[in-house]
Amino acid sequence: MLSREDVARAAQVLKDGGLVAFPTETVYGLGADAENDRAVQRVFEVKGRPSDHPLIVHIAEPSQINDWASDIPHVAHQLAARFWPGPLTLILRSGGRTRHTVTGGQSTVGLRVPAHPVAHALLRAFGGGIAAPSANRFGGVSPTTADHVKRDLGTSVDCILDGGPCAVGIESTILDLSSDEPCILRPGGVTREAIEEEIGAAVLVGKRNNIRAPGLLSSHYAPRAAVVLLAPYELEARVQSEHERGRRVGVLMRGSEAHAVGAEVTVLLPDDHEHIARRLYQALHDLDDQQVDVILTTLPEETGLGMAIADRLRKAAAPR
Ligand code: TXA
Ligand code: MG
């Protein structure tokens, strides 16, 4: 259990320009004082991420949106009231305290109020905005435990707050509200259906031109092993052909699809989307630990959270 002193110490690390890995309800973040250019620069270095890819600024309260953005449309306040704290990042025109280092030179800023007691306590103790990408090396699988962070980033982080495993397990939904039509740039913990129900209109899903957002690259969220997407009935034959090529095979499938396919390692996922999301990254980390060469898996139905899960699996499977 974390004490108030642990959180106060972490807040001091941020004030001193250091990096703090902290839990959110989605994944662990690698945090820096959003107004300290050198600290933010270090986040890019530690992650191995190009410095023109923007970072999300985490804030303690929805009302602070006004300190970091400008020309805020009504729908942003409406969605913030409905979904914050929670796994929704709003892309707005930047303003106020937002600096170019955080936005990667773009004219917009991503803002989110995380729903995790430790993240909230840290934000309150620190007092400012915390710029934080997922606390993993660029392109890899996001961390959902403090141990994942430790193993991936280790000593390059000044402090790691252990808040246990993340409840949502995949990243926030990124919703671009900086132009006339709301557009989901990355599906995530808040579903498209829930957003559409709140605003009473359809939202687009896809890429906008000229946005440099690594989560939007075709290859991302990738474990060390290669990932191949298949239909359940194709698994067994593919395990065999991978074996003929001398490869060690991991299979990731839902309990309801479970059948013996002859792989060295089989990891079963729960059947409902919420629990798949919570377990997915842990399962990919586990398969890497088991040193498989290739991970064979299937896609869920793409409704609700299934859209975000399928997005992550496709990006993990994309050519690197
Ligand atoms: O759940 C999450 O969103 C986690 C936790 C720590 O909050 N954070 C996270 O950050 O996933 P990151 O940096 O790994 O992914 C954020 C994505 C990136 O693809 C980034 O480029 C995009 O959001 N993004 C951030 N600001 C943006 C902006 N102004 N315009 C377009 N995309 C932006
Ligand atoms: Mg990330």
Tab-separated table of C-alpha atoms and ligand atoms in Angstrom:
chain	number	residue	atom	x	y	z
A	1	MET	CA	0.000	0.000	0.000
A	2	LEU	CA	1.209	3.470	-0.855
A	3	SER	CA	1.296	6.060	1.892
A	4	ARG	CA	0.629	9.759	1.679
A	5	GLU	CA	4.402	10.258	2.143
A	6	ASP	CA	5.174	8.103	-0.914
A	7	VAL	CA	2.887	10.279	-3.006
A	8	ALA	CA	4.322	13.498	-1.525
A	9	ARG	CA	7.845	12.288	-2.352
A	10	ALA	CA	6.802	11.491	-5.930
A	11	ALA	CA	5.237	14.945	-6.283
A	12	GLN	CA	8.538	16.456	-5.109
A	13	VAL	CA	10.400	14.423	-7.758
A	14	LEU	CA	8.128	15.993	-10.386
A	15	LYS	CA	8.706	19.493	-8.961
A	16	ASP	CA	12.457	18.862	-9.145
A	17	GLY	CA	12.180	17.981	-12.825
A	18	GLY	CA	12.330	14.204	-12.384
A	19	LEU	CA	10.280	11.400	-13.929
A	20	VAL	CA	7.620	9.466	-12.017
A	21	ALA	CA	5.905	6.332	-13.313
A	22	PHE	CA	2.400	6.182	-11.873
A	23	PRO	CA	-0.692	4.008	-12.217
A	24	THR	CA	-3.808	5.131	-14.037
A	25	GLU	CA	-6.944	3.100	-14.636
A	26	THR	CA	-5.793	2.412	-18.223
A	27	VAL	CA	-2.031	1.740	-18.155
A	28	TYR	CA	0.961	3.096	-16.214
A	29	GLY	CA	2.146	6.540	-17.303
A	30	LEU	CA	5.666	7.988	-17.403
A	31	GLY	CA	5.060	11.404	-15.899
A	32	ALA	CA	6.896	14.726	-15.983
A	33	ASP	CA	5.999	18.301	-15.102
A	34	ALA	CA	4.178	19.358	-18.283
A	35	GLU	CA	5.624	22.883	-17.978
A	36	ASN	CA	9.247	21.802	-17.580
A	37	ASP	CA	10.750	21.463	-21.066
A	38	ARG	CA	13.832	19.586	-19.900
A	39	ALA	CA	11.799	17.056	-17.940
A	40	VAL	CA	9.444	16.508	-20.888
A	41	GLN	CA	12.438	16.122	-23.182
A	42	ARG	CA	13.713	13.376	-20.890
A	43	VAL	CA	10.416	11.515	-21.243
A	44	PHE	CA	10.980	11.359	-25.004
A	45	GLU	CA	14.566	10.184	-24.490
A	46	VAL	CA	13.714	7.477	-21.958
A	47	LYS	CA	10.904	6.143	-24.149
A	48	GLY	CA	12.999	6.354	-27.305
A	49	ARG	CA	10.136	8.302	-28.834
A	50	PRO	CA	10.560	10.954	-31.554
A	51	SER	CA	10.100	14.382	-29.989
A	52	ASP	CA	7.472	15.472	-32.519
A	53	HIS	CA	4.903	12.999	-31.157
A	54	PRO	CA	2.612	14.743	-28.659
A	55	LEU	CA	2.095	13.727	-25.023
A	56	ILE	CA	-1.182	13.717	-23.085
A	57	VAL	CA	-1.408	16.246	-20.240
A	58	HIS	CA	-3.096	14.734	-17.180
A	59	ILE	CA	-5.034	17.122	-14.964
A	60	ALA	CA	-6.706	16.719	-11.556
A	61	GLU	CA	-10.093	18.289	-12.252
A	62	PRO	CA	-12.261	18.838	-15.339
A	63	SER	CA	-12.343	22.594	-14.638
A	64	GLN	CA	-8.570	22.790	-15.327
A	65	ILE	CA	-9.300	22.159	-19.005
A	66	ASN	CA	-9.508	25.960	-19.300
A	67	ASP	CA	-5.880	26.350	-18.175
A	68	TRP	CA	-4.482	24.211	-21.018
A	69	ALA	CA	-6.820	24.631	-23.996
A	70	SER	CA	-8.521	27.459	-25.881
A	71	ASP	CA	-11.642	27.776	-28.068
A	72	ILE	CA	-13.153	24.904	-26.113
A	73	PRO	CA	-16.382	23.680	-27.731
A	74	HIS	CA	-19.419	22.983	-25.582
A	75	VAL	CA	-19.245	19.277	-26.411
A	76	ALA	CA	-15.867	19.062	-24.668
A	77	HIS	CA	-17.356	20.246	-21.378
A	78	GLN	CA	-20.288	17.898	-21.888
A	79	LEU	CA	-18.042	14.860	-22.474
A	80	ALA	CA	-15.711	15.837	-19.622
A	81	ALA	CA	-18.690	16.042	-17.262
A	82	ARG	CA	-19.883	12.620	-18.375
A	83	PHE	CA	-16.623	10.639	-18.683
A	84	TRP	CA	-14.025	12.311	-16.407
A	85	PRO	CA	-12.369	11.053	-14.418
A	86	GLY	CA	-11.988	8.221	-16.904
A	87	PRO	CA	-10.303	6.732	-19.985
A	88	LEU	CA	-11.088	9.520	-22.453
A	89	THR	CA	-8.506	11.958	-23.849
A	90	LEU	CA	-9.849	15.094	-25.506
A	91	ILE	CA	-7.818	16.774	-28.245
A	92	LEU	CA	-8.450	20.528	-28.134
A	93	ARG	CA	-6.791	23.667	-29.446
A	94	SER	CA	-3.916	24.344	-27.139
A	95	GLY	CA	-3.664	27.422	-24.964
A	96	GLY	CA	-2.685	28.758	-21.545
A	97	ARG	CA	-0.041	26.644	-19.849
A	98	THR	CA	0.489	24.239	-22.776
A	99	ARG	CA	4.035	24.299	-24.130
A	100	HIS	CA	5.362	23.250	-27.543
A	101	THR	CA	7.530	20.476	-26.120
A	102	VAL	CA	4.418	18.645	-24.892
A	103	THR	CA	2.443	19.024	-28.116
A	104	GLY	CA	5.363	18.128	-30.359
A	105	GLY	CA	4.894	21.500	-32.027
A	106	GLN	CA	1.257	20.892	-32.954
A	107	SER	CA	-1.492	23.433	-32.300
A	108	THR	CA	-3.591	21.003	-30.271
A	109	VAL	CA	-3.252	19.412	-26.843
A	110	GLY	CA	-4.531	16.102	-25.452
A	111	LEU	CA	-6.091	16.374	-21.968
A	112	ARG	CA	-7.362	13.743	-19.575
A	113	VAL	CA	-8.440	13.388	-15.940
A	114	PRO	CA	-7.419	9.855	-14.947
A	115	ALA	CA	-9.649	7.749	-12.686
A	116	HIS	CA	-7.160	6.195	-10.288
A	117	PRO	CA	-6.822	7.215	-6.659
A	118	VAL	CA	-3.000	7.258	-6.833
A	119	ALA	CA	-2.957	9.313	-10.047
A	120	HIS	CA	-5.443	11.708	-8.513
A	121	ALA	CA	-3.473	12.018	-5.264
A	122	LEU	CA	-0.271	12.645	-7.240
A	123	LEU	CA	-1.916	15.322	-9.376
A	124	ARG	CA	-3.309	17.039	-6.276
A	125	ALA	CA	0.013	16.896	-4.418
A	126	PHE	CA	1.957	18.123	-7.457
A	127	GLY	CA	-0.491	20.880	-8.312
A	128	GLY	CA	0.236	21.168	-12.047
A	129	GLY	CA	-0.353	19.170	-15.209
A	130	ILE	CA	1.531	15.895	-15.656
A	131	ALA	CA	2.632	15.070	-19.193
A	132	ALA	CA	2.650	11.294	-19.522
A	133	PRO	CA	2.806	8.736	-22.293
A	134	SER	CA	2.481	5.055	-21.447
A	135	ALA	CA	5.542	4.011	-19.415
A	136	ASN	CA	7.116	1.690	-21.978
A	137	ARG	CA	9.659	1.921	-24.755
A	138	PHE	CA	8.325	3.353	-28.010
A	139	GLY	CA	6.358	0.812	-30.037
A	140	GLY	CA	6.176	-1.830	-27.311
A	141	VAL	CA	3.381	-3.224	-25.171
A	142	SER	CA	2.062	-0.788	-22.549
A	143	PRO	CA	2.634	-1.625	-18.873
A	144	THR	CA	-0.340	-2.610	-16.718
A	145	THR	CA	1.703	-3.334	-13.584
A	146	ALA	CA	4.582	-1.565	-11.807
A	147	ASP	CA	6.695	-4.635	-12.515
A	148	HIS	CA	6.255	-4.159	-16.290
A	149	VAL	CA	7.542	-0.594	-15.885
A	150	LYS	CA	10.488	-1.699	-13.787
A	151	ARG	CA	11.539	-4.302	-16.313
A	152	ASP	CA	11.092	-2.068	-19.360
A	153	LEU	CA	12.449	1.269	-18.095
A	154	GLY	CA	14.196	0.321	-14.851
A	155	THR	CA	16.641	2.849	-13.525
A	156	SER	CA	15.916	5.540	-16.092
A	157	VAL	CA	12.821	6.448	-14.034
A	158	ASP	CA	13.365	8.387	-10.788
A	159	CYS	CA	10.375	6.925	-8.960
A	160	ILE	CA	7.774	4.208	-9.622
A	161	LEU	CA	4.482	4.328	-7.712
A	162	ASP	CA	3.012	0.830	-7.453
A	163	GLY	CA	-0.773	1.015	-7.475
A	164	GLY	CA	-1.407	-2.604	-8.447
A	165	PRO	CA	-2.693	-3.838	-11.826
A	166	CYS	CA	-4.664	-1.396	-13.998
A	167	ALA	CA	-8.422	-1.979	-14.022
A	168	VAL	CA	-9.190	-0.983	-17.632
A	169	GLY	CA	-5.968	-2.409	-19.057
A	170	ILE	CA	-5.875	-0.645	-22.437
A	171	GLU	CA	-5.259	3.030	-23.142
A	172	SER	CA	-7.731	5.882	-23.217
A	173	THR	CA	-9.924	6.690	-26.184
A	174	ILE	CA	-8.502	9.694	-28.039
A	175	LEU	CA	-11.239	11.965	-29.335
A	176	ASP	CA	-10.296	14.898	-31.529
A	177	LEU	CA	-12.551	17.898	-30.886
A	178	SER	CA	-10.242	20.453	-32.474
A	179	SER	CA	-12.250	20.747	-35.675
A	180	ASP	CA	-15.941	20.643	-36.582
A	181	GLU	CA	-16.525	16.912	-36.578
A	182	PRO	CA	-15.591	14.833	-33.529
A	183	CYS	CA	-13.260	12.034	-34.570
A	184	ILE	CA	-11.906	9.055	-32.619
A	185	LEU	CA	-8.170	8.897	-33.369
A	186	ARG	CA	-7.586	5.882	-31.131
A	187	PRO	CA	-10.336	3.616	-29.766
A	188	GLY	CA	-9.895	2.907	-26.054
A	189	GLY	CA	-11.531	2.567	-22.687
A	190	VAL	CA	-14.595	4.712	-23.449
A	191	THR	CA	-16.568	3.141	-26.289
A	192	ARG	CA	-17.685	4.841	-29.461
A	193	GLU	CA	-21.261	3.847	-28.593
A	194	ALA	CA	-21.083	5.598	-25.210
A	195	ILE	CA	-19.707	8.798	-26.776
A	196	GLU	CA	-22.361	8.773	-29.497
A	197	GLU	CA	-25.086	8.231	-26.941
A	198	GLU	CA	-23.865	11.185	-24.884
A	199	ILE	CA	-23.617	13.646	-27.766
A	200	GLY	CA	-26.562	12.277	-29.738
A	201	ALA	CA	-24.623	12.106	-33.000
A	202	ALA	CA	-22.323	9.772	-34.886
A	203	VAL	CA	-18.571	10.180	-34.432
A	204	LEU	CA	-16.005	9.431	-37.084
A	205	VAL	CA	-13.309	6.873	-36.459
A	206	GLY	CA	-9.994	7.130	-38.231
A	207	LYS	CA	-6.935	9.153	-38.936
A	208	ARG	CA	-6.738	12.820	-39.616
A	209	ASN	CA	-4.073	14.066	-41.935
A	210	ASN	CA	-0.922	15.685	-40.608
A	211	ILE	CA	-1.232	14.303	-37.117
A	212	ARG	CA	1.850	12.617	-35.744
A	213	ALA	CA	0.546	10.240	-33.161
A	214	PRO	CA	2.488	7.043	-32.536
A	215	GLY	CA	-0.574	5.181	-31.290
A	216	LEU	CA	-1.891	5.864	-34.770
A	217	LEU	CA	1.036	4.318	-36.608
A	218	SER	CA	0.149	0.999	-38.177
A	219	SER	CA	2.718	-0.902	-36.099
A	220	HIS	CA	2.592	-0.282	-32.338
A	221	TYR	CA	1.779	-2.039	-29.051
A	222	ALA	CA	3.958	-4.913	-30.243
A	223	PRO	CA	5.472	-7.659	-28.089
A	224	ARG	CA	8.911	-9.041	-28.974
A	225	ALA	CA	7.348	-12.096	-30.614
A	226	ALA	CA	5.681	-11.778	-34.014
A	227	VAL	CA	1.869	-11.670	-33.838
A	228	VAL	CA	-0.413	-13.393	-36.367
A	229	LEU	CA	-4.211	-12.908	-36.484
A	230	LEU	CA	-6.252	-15.955	-37.483
A	231	ALA	CA	-9.728	-17.431	-37.364
A	232	PRO	CA	-10.119	-20.033	-34.577
A	233	TYR	CA	-10.352	-22.921	-37.079
A	234	GLU	CA	-6.988	-21.915	-38.623
A	235	LEU	CA	-4.984	-22.127	-35.384
A	236	GLU	CA	-4.097	-25.801	-35.359
A	237	ALA	CA	-2.743	-25.946	-38.924
A	238	ARG	CA	-0.754	-22.757	-38.381
A	239	VAL	CA	0.824	-24.117	-35.191
A	240	GLN	CA	1.987	-27.088	-37.242
A	241	SER	CA	3.458	-24.981	-40.032
A	242	GLU	CA	5.240	-22.750	-37.495
A	243	HIS	CA	6.702	-25.874	-35.895
A	244	GLU	CA	7.954	-27.031	-39.294
A	245	ARG	CA	9.892	-23.748	-39.435
A	246	GLY	CA	11.394	-24.503	-36.028
A	247	ARG	CA	9.467	-21.875	-34.121
A	248	ARG	CA	8.227	-21.907	-30.568
A	249	VAL	CA	4.533	-21.000	-30.635
A	250	GLY	CA	2.231	-19.172	-28.200
A	251	VAL	CA	-1.521	-19.119	-28.663
A	252	LEU	CA	-3.811	-16.502	-27.155
A	253	MET	CA	-7.480	-17.396	-27.322
A	254	ARG	CA	-10.747	-16.873	-25.524
A	255	GLY	CA	-12.009	-19.514	-23.130
A	256	SER	CA	-15.067	-20.161	-25.281
A	257	GLU	CA	-12.818	-20.965	-28.273
A	258	ALA	CA	-10.456	-23.146	-26.227
A	259	HIS	CA	-9.323	-26.333	-27.929
A	260	ALA	CA	-6.030	-28.161	-28.080
A	261	VAL	CA	-3.899	-26.831	-30.940
A	262	GLY	CA	-0.500	-28.236	-29.981
A	263	ALA	CA	1.289	-24.970	-29.148
A	264	GLU	CA	4.086	-24.824	-26.545
A	265	VAL	CA	2.223	-22.153	-24.586
A	266	THR	CA	-1.497	-21.422	-24.546
A	267	VAL	CA	-2.922	-18.435	-22.690
A	268	LEU	CA	-6.677	-18.293	-22.301
A	269	LEU	CA	-8.466	-14.959	-22.175
A	270	PRO	CA	-11.862	-14.333	-20.589
A	271	ASP	CA	-14.834	-14.065	-22.940
A	272	ASP	CA	-16.245	-10.635	-22.240
A	273	HIS	CA	-14.540	-7.562	-23.636
A	274	GLU	CA	-14.045	-5.785	-20.346
A	275	HIS	CA	-12.055	-8.663	-18.904
A	276	ILE	CA	-10.126	-9.261	-22.132
A	277	ALA	CA	-9.006	-5.616	-22.077
A	278	ARG	CA	-7.889	-5.948	-18.469
A	279	ARG	CA	-5.832	-9.083	-19.201
A	280	LEU	CA	-4.579	-8.465	-22.750
A	281	TYR	CA	-1.249	-6.699	-22.141
A	282	GLN	CA	-0.408	-8.939	-19.194
A	283	ALA	CA	-0.970	-11.923	-21.513
A	284	LEU	CA	1.344	-10.445	-24.186
A	285	HIS	CA	4.014	-9.716	-21.556
A	286	ASP	CA	3.643	-13.304	-20.260
A	287	LEU	CA	4.023	-14.783	-23.748
A	288	ASP	CA	7.200	-12.768	-24.264
A	289	ASP	CA	8.494	-14.055	-20.926
A	290	GLN	CA	7.878	-17.588	-22.175
A	291	GLN	CA	10.142	-16.750	-25.125
A	292	VAL	CA	7.808	-17.779	-27.880
A	293	ASP	CA	8.810	-16.726	-31.405
A	294	VAL	CA	5.299	-16.181	-32.637
A	295	ILE	CA	1.918	-15.474	-31.017
A	296	LEU	CA	-1.177	-16.740	-32.826
A	297	THR	CA	-4.442	-15.106	-31.834
A	298	THR	CA	-7.991	-14.279	-32.927
A	299	LEU	CA	-9.909	-10.992	-33.093
A	300	PRO	CA	-12.940	-10.285	-30.890
A	301	GLU	CA	-16.202	-8.956	-32.249
A	302	GLU	CA	-15.701	-5.231	-32.798
A	303	THR	CA	-18.473	-3.753	-30.720
A	304	GLY	CA	-17.978	-1.813	-27.503
A	305	LEU	CA	-14.490	-2.349	-26.084
A	306	GLY	CA	-13.937	-4.979	-28.782
A	307	MET	CA	-13.028	-2.154	-31.147
A	308	ALA	CA	-10.080	-1.071	-28.995
A	309	ILE	CA	-8.951	-4.642	-28.373
A	310	ALA	CA	-8.991	-5.429	-32.105
A	311	ASP	CA	-7.137	-2.161	-32.840
A	312	ARG	CA	-4.306	-3.120	-30.451
A	313	LEU	CA	-4.066	-6.667	-31.820
A	314	ARG	CA	-3.953	-5.413	-35.434
A	315	LYS	CA	-1.183	-2.960	-34.575
A	316	ALA	CA	0.725	-5.654	-32.707
A	317	ALA	CA	0.410	-7.839	-35.834
A	318	ALA	CA	1.317	-5.143	-38.373
A	319	PRO	CA	4.601	-5.429	-40.299
A	320	ARG	CA	7.408	-3.760	-38.308
B	1	TXA	O1	-4.550	5.822	-21.345
B	1	TXA	C1	-3.723	6.582	-21.829
B	1	TXA	O2	-4.001	7.396	-22.708
B	1	TXA	C2	-2.302	6.491	-21.280
B	1	TXA	C3	-2.311	6.909	-19.816
B	1	TXA	C4	-0.926	6.970	-19.223
B	1	TXA	O3	-2.964	8.138	-19.693
B	1	TXA	N1	-1.422	7.319	-22.043
B	1	TXA	C5	-1.041	7.007	-23.306
B	1	TXA	O4	-0.150	7.914	-23.843
B	1	TXA	O5	-1.446	6.027	-23.882
B	1	TXA	P1	0.681	7.607	-25.184
B	1	TXA	O6	1.565	8.792	-25.365
B	1	TXA	O7	1.345	6.303	-25.075
B	1	TXA	O8	-0.413	7.613	-26.270
B	1	TXA	C6	-1.146	8.808	-26.468
B	1	TXA	C7	-1.513	8.968	-27.892
B	1	TXA	C8	-0.318	9.045	-28.786
B	1	TXA	O9	-0.614	8.344	-29.968
B	1	TXA	C9	-0.197	10.543	-29.011
B	1	TXA	O10	0.514	10.844	-30.158
B	1	TXA	C10	-1.646	10.943	-29.080
B	1	TXA	O11	-2.199	10.223	-28.023
B	1	TXA	N2	-1.798	12.377	-28.838
B	1	TXA	C11	-1.441	13.080	-27.753
B	1	TXA	N3	-1.661	14.400	-27.950
B	1	TXA	C12	-2.173	14.509	-29.195
B	1	TXA	C13	-2.585	15.621	-30.010
B	1	TXA	N4	-2.502	16.864	-29.582
B	1	TXA	N5	-3.052	15.344	-31.246
B	1	TXA	C14	-3.133	14.079	-31.699
B	1	TXA	N6	-2.748	13.006	-30.981
B	1	TXA	C15	-2.268	13.219	-29.762
B	2	MG	MG	1.915	4.443	-25.688
